[in-house]
Tab-separated table of C-alpha atoms in Angstrom:
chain	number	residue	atom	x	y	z
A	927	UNK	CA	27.106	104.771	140.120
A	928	UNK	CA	30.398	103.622	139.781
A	929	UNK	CA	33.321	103.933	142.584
A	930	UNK	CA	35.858	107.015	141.841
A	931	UNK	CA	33.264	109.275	140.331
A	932	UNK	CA	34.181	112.640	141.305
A	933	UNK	CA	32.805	116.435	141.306
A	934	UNK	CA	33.990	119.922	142.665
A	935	UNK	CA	31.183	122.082	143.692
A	936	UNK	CA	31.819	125.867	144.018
A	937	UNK	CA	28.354	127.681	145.670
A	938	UNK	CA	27.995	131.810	146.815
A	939	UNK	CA	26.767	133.118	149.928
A	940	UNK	CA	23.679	135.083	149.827
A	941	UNK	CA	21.930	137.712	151.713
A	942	UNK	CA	17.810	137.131	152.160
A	943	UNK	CA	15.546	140.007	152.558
A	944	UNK	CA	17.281	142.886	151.609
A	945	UNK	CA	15.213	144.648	154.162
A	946	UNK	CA	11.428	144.522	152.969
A	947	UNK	CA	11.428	141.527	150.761
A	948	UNK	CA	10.953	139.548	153.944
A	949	UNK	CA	11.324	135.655	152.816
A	950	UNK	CA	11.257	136.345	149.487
A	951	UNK	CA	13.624	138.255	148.207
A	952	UNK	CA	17.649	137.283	148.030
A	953	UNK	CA	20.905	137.940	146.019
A	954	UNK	CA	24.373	135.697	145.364
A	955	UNK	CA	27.264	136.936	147.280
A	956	UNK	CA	31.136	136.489	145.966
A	957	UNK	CA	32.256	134.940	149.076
A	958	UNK	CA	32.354	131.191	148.325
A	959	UNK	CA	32.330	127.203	149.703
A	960	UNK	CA	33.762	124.431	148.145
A	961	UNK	CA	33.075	120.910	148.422
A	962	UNK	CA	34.355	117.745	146.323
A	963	UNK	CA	32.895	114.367	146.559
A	964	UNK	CA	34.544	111.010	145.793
A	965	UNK	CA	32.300	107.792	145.477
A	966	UNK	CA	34.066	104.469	146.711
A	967	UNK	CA	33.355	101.094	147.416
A	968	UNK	CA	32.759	100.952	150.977
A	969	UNK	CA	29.563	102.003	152.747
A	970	UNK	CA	30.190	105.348	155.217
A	971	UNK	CA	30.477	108.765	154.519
A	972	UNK	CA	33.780	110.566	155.565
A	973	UNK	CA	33.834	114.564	155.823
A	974	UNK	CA	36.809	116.562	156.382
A	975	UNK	CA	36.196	120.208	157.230
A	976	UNK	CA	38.851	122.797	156.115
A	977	UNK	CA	38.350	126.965	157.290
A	978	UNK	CA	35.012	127.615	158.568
A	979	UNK	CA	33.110	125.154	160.637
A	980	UNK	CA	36.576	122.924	161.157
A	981	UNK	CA	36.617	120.749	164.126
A	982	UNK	CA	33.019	122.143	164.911
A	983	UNK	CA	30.315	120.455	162.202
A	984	UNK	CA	29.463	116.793	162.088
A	985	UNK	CA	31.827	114.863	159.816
A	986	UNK	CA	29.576	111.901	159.124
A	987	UNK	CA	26.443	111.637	157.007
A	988	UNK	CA	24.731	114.326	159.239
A	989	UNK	CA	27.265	116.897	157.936
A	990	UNK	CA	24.219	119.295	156.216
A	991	UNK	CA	25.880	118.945	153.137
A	992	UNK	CA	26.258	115.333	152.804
A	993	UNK	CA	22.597	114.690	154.445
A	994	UNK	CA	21.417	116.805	151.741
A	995	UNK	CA	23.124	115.051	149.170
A	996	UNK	CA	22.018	111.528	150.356
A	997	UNK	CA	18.491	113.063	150.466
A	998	UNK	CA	18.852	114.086	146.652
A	999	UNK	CA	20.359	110.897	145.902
A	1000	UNK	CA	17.613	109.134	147.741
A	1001	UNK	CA	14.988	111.843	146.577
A	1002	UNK	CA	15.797	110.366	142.620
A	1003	UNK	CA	15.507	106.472	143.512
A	1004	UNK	CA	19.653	106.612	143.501
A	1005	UNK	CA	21.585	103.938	145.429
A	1006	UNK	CA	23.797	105.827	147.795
A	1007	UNK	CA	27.605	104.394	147.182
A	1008	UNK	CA	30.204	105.258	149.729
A	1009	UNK	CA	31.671	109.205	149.856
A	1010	UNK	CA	34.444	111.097	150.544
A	1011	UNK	CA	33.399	114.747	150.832
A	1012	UNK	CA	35.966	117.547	151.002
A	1013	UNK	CA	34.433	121.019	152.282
A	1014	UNK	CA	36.740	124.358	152.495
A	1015	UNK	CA	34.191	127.110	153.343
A	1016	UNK	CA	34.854	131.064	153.968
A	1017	UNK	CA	31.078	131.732	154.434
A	1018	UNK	CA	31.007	132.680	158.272
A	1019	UNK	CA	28.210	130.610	160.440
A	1020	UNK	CA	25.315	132.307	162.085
A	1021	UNK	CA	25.928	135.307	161.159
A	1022	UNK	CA	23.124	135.977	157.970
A	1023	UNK	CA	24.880	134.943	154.977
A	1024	UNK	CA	23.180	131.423	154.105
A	1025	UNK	CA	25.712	129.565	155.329
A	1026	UNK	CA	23.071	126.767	155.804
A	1027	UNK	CA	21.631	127.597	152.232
A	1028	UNK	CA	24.985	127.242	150.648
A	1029	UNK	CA	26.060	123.852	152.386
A	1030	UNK	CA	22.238	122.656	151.206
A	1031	UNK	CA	22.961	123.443	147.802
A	1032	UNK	CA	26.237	122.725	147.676
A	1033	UNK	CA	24.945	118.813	148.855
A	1034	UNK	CA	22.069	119.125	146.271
A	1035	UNK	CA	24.151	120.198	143.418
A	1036	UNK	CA	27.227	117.618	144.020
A	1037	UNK	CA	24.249	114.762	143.814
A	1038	UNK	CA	23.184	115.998	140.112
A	1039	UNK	CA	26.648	116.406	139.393
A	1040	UNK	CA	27.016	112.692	140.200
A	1041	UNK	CA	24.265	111.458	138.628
A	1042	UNK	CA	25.260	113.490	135.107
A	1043	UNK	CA	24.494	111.196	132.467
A	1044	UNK	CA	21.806	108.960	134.153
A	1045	UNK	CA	19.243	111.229	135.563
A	1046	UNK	CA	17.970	114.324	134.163
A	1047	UNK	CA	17.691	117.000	136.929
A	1048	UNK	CA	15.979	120.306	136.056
A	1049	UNK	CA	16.595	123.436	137.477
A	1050	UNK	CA	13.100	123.592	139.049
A	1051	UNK	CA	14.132	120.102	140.130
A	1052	UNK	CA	17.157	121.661	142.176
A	1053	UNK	CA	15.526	124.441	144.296
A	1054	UNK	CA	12.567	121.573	144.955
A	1055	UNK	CA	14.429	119.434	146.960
A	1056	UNK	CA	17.283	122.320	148.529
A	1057	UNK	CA	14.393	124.503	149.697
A	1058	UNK	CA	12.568	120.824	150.986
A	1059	UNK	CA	15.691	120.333	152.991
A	1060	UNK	CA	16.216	124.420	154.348
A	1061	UNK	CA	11.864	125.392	154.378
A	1062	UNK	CA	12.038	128.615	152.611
A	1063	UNK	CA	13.684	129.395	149.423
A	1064	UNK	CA	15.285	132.646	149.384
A	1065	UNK	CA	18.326	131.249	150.633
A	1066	UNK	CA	18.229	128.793	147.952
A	1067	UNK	CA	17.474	130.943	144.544
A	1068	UNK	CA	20.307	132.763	144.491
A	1069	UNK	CA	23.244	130.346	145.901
A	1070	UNK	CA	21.661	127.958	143.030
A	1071	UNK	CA	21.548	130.488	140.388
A	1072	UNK	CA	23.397	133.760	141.723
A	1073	UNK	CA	22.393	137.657	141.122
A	1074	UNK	CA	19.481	138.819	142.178
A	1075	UNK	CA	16.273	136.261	142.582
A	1076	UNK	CA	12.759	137.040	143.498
A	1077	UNK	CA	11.453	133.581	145.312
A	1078	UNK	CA	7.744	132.302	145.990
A	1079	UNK	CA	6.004	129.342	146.702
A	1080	UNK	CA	3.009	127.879	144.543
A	1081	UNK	CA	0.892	124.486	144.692
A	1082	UNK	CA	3.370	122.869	142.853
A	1083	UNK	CA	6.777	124.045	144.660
A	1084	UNK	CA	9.256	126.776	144.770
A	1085	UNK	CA	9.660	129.228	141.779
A	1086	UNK	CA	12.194	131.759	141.350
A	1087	UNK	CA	13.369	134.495	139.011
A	1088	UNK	CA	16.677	135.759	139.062
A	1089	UNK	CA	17.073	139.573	138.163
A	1090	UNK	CA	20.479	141.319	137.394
A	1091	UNK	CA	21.311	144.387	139.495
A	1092	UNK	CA	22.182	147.929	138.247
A	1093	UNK	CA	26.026	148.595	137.796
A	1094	UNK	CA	26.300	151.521	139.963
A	1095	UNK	CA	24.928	149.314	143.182
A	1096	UNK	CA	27.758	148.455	145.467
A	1097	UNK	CA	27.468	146.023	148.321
A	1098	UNK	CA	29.212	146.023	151.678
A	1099	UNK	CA	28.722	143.657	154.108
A	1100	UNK	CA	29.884	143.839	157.995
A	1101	UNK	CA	30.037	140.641	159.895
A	1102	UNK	CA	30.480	140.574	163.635
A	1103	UNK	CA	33.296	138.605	164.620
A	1104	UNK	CA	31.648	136.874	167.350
A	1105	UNK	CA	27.872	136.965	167.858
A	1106	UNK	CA	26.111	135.088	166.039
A	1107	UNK	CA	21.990	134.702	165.373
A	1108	UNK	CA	19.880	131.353	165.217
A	1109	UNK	CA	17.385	131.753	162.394
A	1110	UNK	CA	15.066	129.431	164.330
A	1111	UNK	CA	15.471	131.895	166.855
A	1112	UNK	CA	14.957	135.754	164.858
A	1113	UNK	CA	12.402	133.518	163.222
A	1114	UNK	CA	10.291	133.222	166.831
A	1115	UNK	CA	10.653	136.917	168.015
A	1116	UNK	CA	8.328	137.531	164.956
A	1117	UNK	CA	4.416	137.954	165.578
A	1118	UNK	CA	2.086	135.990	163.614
A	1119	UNK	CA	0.179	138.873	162.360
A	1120	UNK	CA	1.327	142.593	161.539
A	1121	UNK	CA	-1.035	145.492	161.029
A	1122	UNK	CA	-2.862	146.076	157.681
A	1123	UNK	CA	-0.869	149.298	157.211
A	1124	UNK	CA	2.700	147.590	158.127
A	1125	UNK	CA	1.741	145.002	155.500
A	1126	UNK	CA	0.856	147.789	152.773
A	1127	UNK	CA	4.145	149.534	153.399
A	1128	UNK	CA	6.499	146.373	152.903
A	1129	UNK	CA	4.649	145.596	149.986
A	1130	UNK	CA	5.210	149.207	148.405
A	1131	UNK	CA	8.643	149.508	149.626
A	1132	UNK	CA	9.442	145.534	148.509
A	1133	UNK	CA	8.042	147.066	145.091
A	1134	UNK	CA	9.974	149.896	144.929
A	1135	UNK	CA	13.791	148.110	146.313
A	1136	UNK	CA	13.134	145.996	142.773
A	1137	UNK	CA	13.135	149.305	140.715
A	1138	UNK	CA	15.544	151.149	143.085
A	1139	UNK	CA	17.725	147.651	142.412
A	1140	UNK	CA	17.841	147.348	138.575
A	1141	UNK	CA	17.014	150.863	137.891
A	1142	UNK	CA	17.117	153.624	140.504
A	1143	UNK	CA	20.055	153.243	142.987
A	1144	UNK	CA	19.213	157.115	144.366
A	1145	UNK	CA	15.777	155.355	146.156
A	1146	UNK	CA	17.681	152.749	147.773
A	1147	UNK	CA	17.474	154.533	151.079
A	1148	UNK	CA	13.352	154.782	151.018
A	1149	UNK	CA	13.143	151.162	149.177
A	1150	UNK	CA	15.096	149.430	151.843
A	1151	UNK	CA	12.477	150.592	154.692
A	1152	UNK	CA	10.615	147.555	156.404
A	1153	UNK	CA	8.223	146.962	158.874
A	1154	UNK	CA	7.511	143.417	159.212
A	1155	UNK	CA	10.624	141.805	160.662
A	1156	UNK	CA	13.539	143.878	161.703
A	1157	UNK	CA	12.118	146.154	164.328
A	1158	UNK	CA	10.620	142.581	166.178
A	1159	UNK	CA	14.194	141.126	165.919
A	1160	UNK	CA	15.765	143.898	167.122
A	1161	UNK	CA	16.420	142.932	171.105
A	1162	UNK	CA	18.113	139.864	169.925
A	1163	UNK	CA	20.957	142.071	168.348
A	1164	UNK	CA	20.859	145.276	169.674
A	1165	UNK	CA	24.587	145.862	168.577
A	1166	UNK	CA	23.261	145.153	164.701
A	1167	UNK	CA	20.333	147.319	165.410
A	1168	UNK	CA	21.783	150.215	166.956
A	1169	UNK	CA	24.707	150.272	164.338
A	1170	UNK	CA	22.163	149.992	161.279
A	1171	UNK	CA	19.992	152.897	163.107
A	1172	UNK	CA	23.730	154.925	163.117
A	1173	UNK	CA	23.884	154.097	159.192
A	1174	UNK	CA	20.497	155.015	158.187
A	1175	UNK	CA	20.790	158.296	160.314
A	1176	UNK	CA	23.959	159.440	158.022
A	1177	UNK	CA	21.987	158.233	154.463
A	1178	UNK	CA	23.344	154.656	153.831
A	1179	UNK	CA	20.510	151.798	152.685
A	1180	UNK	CA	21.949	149.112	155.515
A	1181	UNK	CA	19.423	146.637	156.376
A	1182	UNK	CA	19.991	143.221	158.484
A	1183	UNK	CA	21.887	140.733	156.251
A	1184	UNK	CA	19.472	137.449	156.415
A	1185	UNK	CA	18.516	136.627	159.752
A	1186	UNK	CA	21.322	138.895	161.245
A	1187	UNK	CA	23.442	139.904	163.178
A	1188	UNK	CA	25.569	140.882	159.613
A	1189	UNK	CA	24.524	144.150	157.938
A	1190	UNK	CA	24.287	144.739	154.561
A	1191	UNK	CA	24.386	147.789	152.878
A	1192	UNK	CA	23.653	148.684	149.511
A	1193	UNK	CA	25.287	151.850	148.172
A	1194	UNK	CA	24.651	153.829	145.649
A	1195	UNK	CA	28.239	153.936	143.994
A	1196	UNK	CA	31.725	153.157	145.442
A	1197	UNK	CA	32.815	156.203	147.189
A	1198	UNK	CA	29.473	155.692	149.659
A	1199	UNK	CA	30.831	152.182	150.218
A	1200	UNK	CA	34.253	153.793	151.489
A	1201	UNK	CA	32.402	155.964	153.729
A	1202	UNK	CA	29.692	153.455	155.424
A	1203	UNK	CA	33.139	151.109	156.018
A	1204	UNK	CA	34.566	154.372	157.853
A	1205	UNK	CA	31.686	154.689	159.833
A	1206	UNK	CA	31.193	150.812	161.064
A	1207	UNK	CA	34.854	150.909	162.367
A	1208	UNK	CA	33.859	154.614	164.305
A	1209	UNK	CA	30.658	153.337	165.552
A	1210	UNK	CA	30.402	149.946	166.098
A	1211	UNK	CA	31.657	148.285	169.314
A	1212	UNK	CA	33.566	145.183	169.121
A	1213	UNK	CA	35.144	143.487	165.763
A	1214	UNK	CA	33.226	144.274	162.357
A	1215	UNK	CA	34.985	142.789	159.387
A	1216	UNK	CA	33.542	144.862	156.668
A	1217	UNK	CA	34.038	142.797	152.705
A	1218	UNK	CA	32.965	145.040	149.285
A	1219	UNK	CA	31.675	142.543	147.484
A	1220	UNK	CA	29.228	142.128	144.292
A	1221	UNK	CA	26.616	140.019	143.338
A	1222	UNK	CA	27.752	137.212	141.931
A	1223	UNK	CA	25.928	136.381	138.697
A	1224	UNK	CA	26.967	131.995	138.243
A	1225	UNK	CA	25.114	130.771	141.326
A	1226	UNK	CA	26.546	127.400	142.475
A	1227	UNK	CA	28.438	125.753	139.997
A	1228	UNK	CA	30.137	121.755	139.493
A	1229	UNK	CA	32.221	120.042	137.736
A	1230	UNK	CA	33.769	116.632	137.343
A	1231	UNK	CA	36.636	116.175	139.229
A	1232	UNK	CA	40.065	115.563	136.068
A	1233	UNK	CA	41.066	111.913	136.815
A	1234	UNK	CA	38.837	110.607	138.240
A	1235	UNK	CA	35.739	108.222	136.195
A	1236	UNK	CA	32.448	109.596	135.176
């Protein structure tokens, strides 16, 4: 790979779950990171952090989204050269909107982009080694290939199938300004079993959020209805759960965004989204930035950088 190769990578937030599609079920966010990567010469890897995460994440080759584009790079039987990254990110940390997943893919994605022209890298390829480096793949499906992606594992790896959402769904997403949520930590207030029944009812309502999704918007409220997470996380963000309980109580399908503390809720049409904004800033204590967003529909996305050699 020769020194002043160059890519700009452009990769979505997502939010996991959706409320019964526990670890399975995800969907690409228009709120966006952005990383380029310069090879050079010299051995090293130099980050610089601009917005989120500045003067807080590792800039070295530990930064997740250079280690996860060394492990690509490594992963193909590449010879790591020396790199520059550049990362301006808006997706918040810790708060349930893959920020993790994003910087993974945005590292996995900026390696094929680098190796355009010498290695072949499949799709299937992609969420392989991003959901090797984050352990599930929700996360990953839709930052790699946006709208809405059902995700599973088989023998053989990670599969996924992206979905596109009805045109009368409207997203809102409220993000605490402060608290934040480990996954590792939501992940280990879970039990390791749940009662037959619980299980039955996530499966039917997991079924019926895909039809209420690209179909039905009027069943989002009984199709976003879990059991198997949400209640067992709920001590860990009482201020999510008692502001999602407020929502539900008044009609809106909010649900914990990821592994929380964000909320998402999916409306039925616009005018809903107005009103579940008015009620966050009534209701909830402390500072809720509320975005209307939609699904974005590109996933993650790279290019080679103009000027520079490829």
């Amino acid at each position: 790979m020769p020194a002043g190769t160059g890519v700009s990578v452009v990769v979505p937030a997502t939010t996991a779950n959706l409320g019964p599609g526990f670890d399975t079920l995800g969907m690409a966010l228009t709120i966006y990171d952005e990383v380029t990567v310069v090879t050079r010469e010299t051995p090293g890897v130099s980050v610089e952090v601009r917005g989120v995460g500045a003067g807080e994440v590792a800039t070295d080759e530990t930064n997740l989204v250079a280690a996860s584009l060394i492990y690509a790079l490594e992963t193909w039987g590449v010879e790591v050269p020396g790199l520059d990254l550049v990362a301006t990110n808006h997706i918040p940390h810790g708060r349930g909107v893959g920020s993790s997943g994003a910087a993974i893919v945005a590292g996995v994605v900026a390696a094929k982009g680098l190796v355009e022209g010498i290695i072949d890298v499949s799709d299937d390829e992609l969420l392989r080694i991003a959901t090797e480096r984050e352990g599930h793949p929700d996360n990953i499906a839709p930052s790699l290939f946006g709208g809405l992606t059902i995700a599973w594992m088989t023998p053989d790896g990670p599969r996924s199938k992206k979905l596109s959402v009805h045109r009368g769904v409207s997203l809102l997403v409220a993000i605490p300004g402060e608290s934040q949520m480990s996954t590792k930590l939501a992940r280990s207030l879970q039990p390791e079993t749940v009662p037959h029944e619980d299980a039955i009812f996530n499966l039917s309502r997991a079924a019926l959020l895909i039809a209420a999704l690209l179909d039905s918007p009027e069943l989002l409220m009984e199709a976003t209805e879990d059991r198997l997470h949400q209640n067992y996380r709920a001590s860990a963000m009482p201020e999510t759960s008692a502001l999602i309980g407020a929502l539900r109580e008044k009609g809106f399908a909010a649900v914990v965004s990821g592994a929380g503390p964000s909320i998402l809720v999916l409306c039925s049409d616009p005018t809903q989204r107005v009103d579940a904004e008015a009620l966050i800033a009534e209701q909830g204590s402390g500072e809720w930035q509320c975005h209307a967003l939609t699904v974005d529909q590109r996933g993650a996305t790279v290019e080679a950088l103009p000027g520079f050699a490829h």
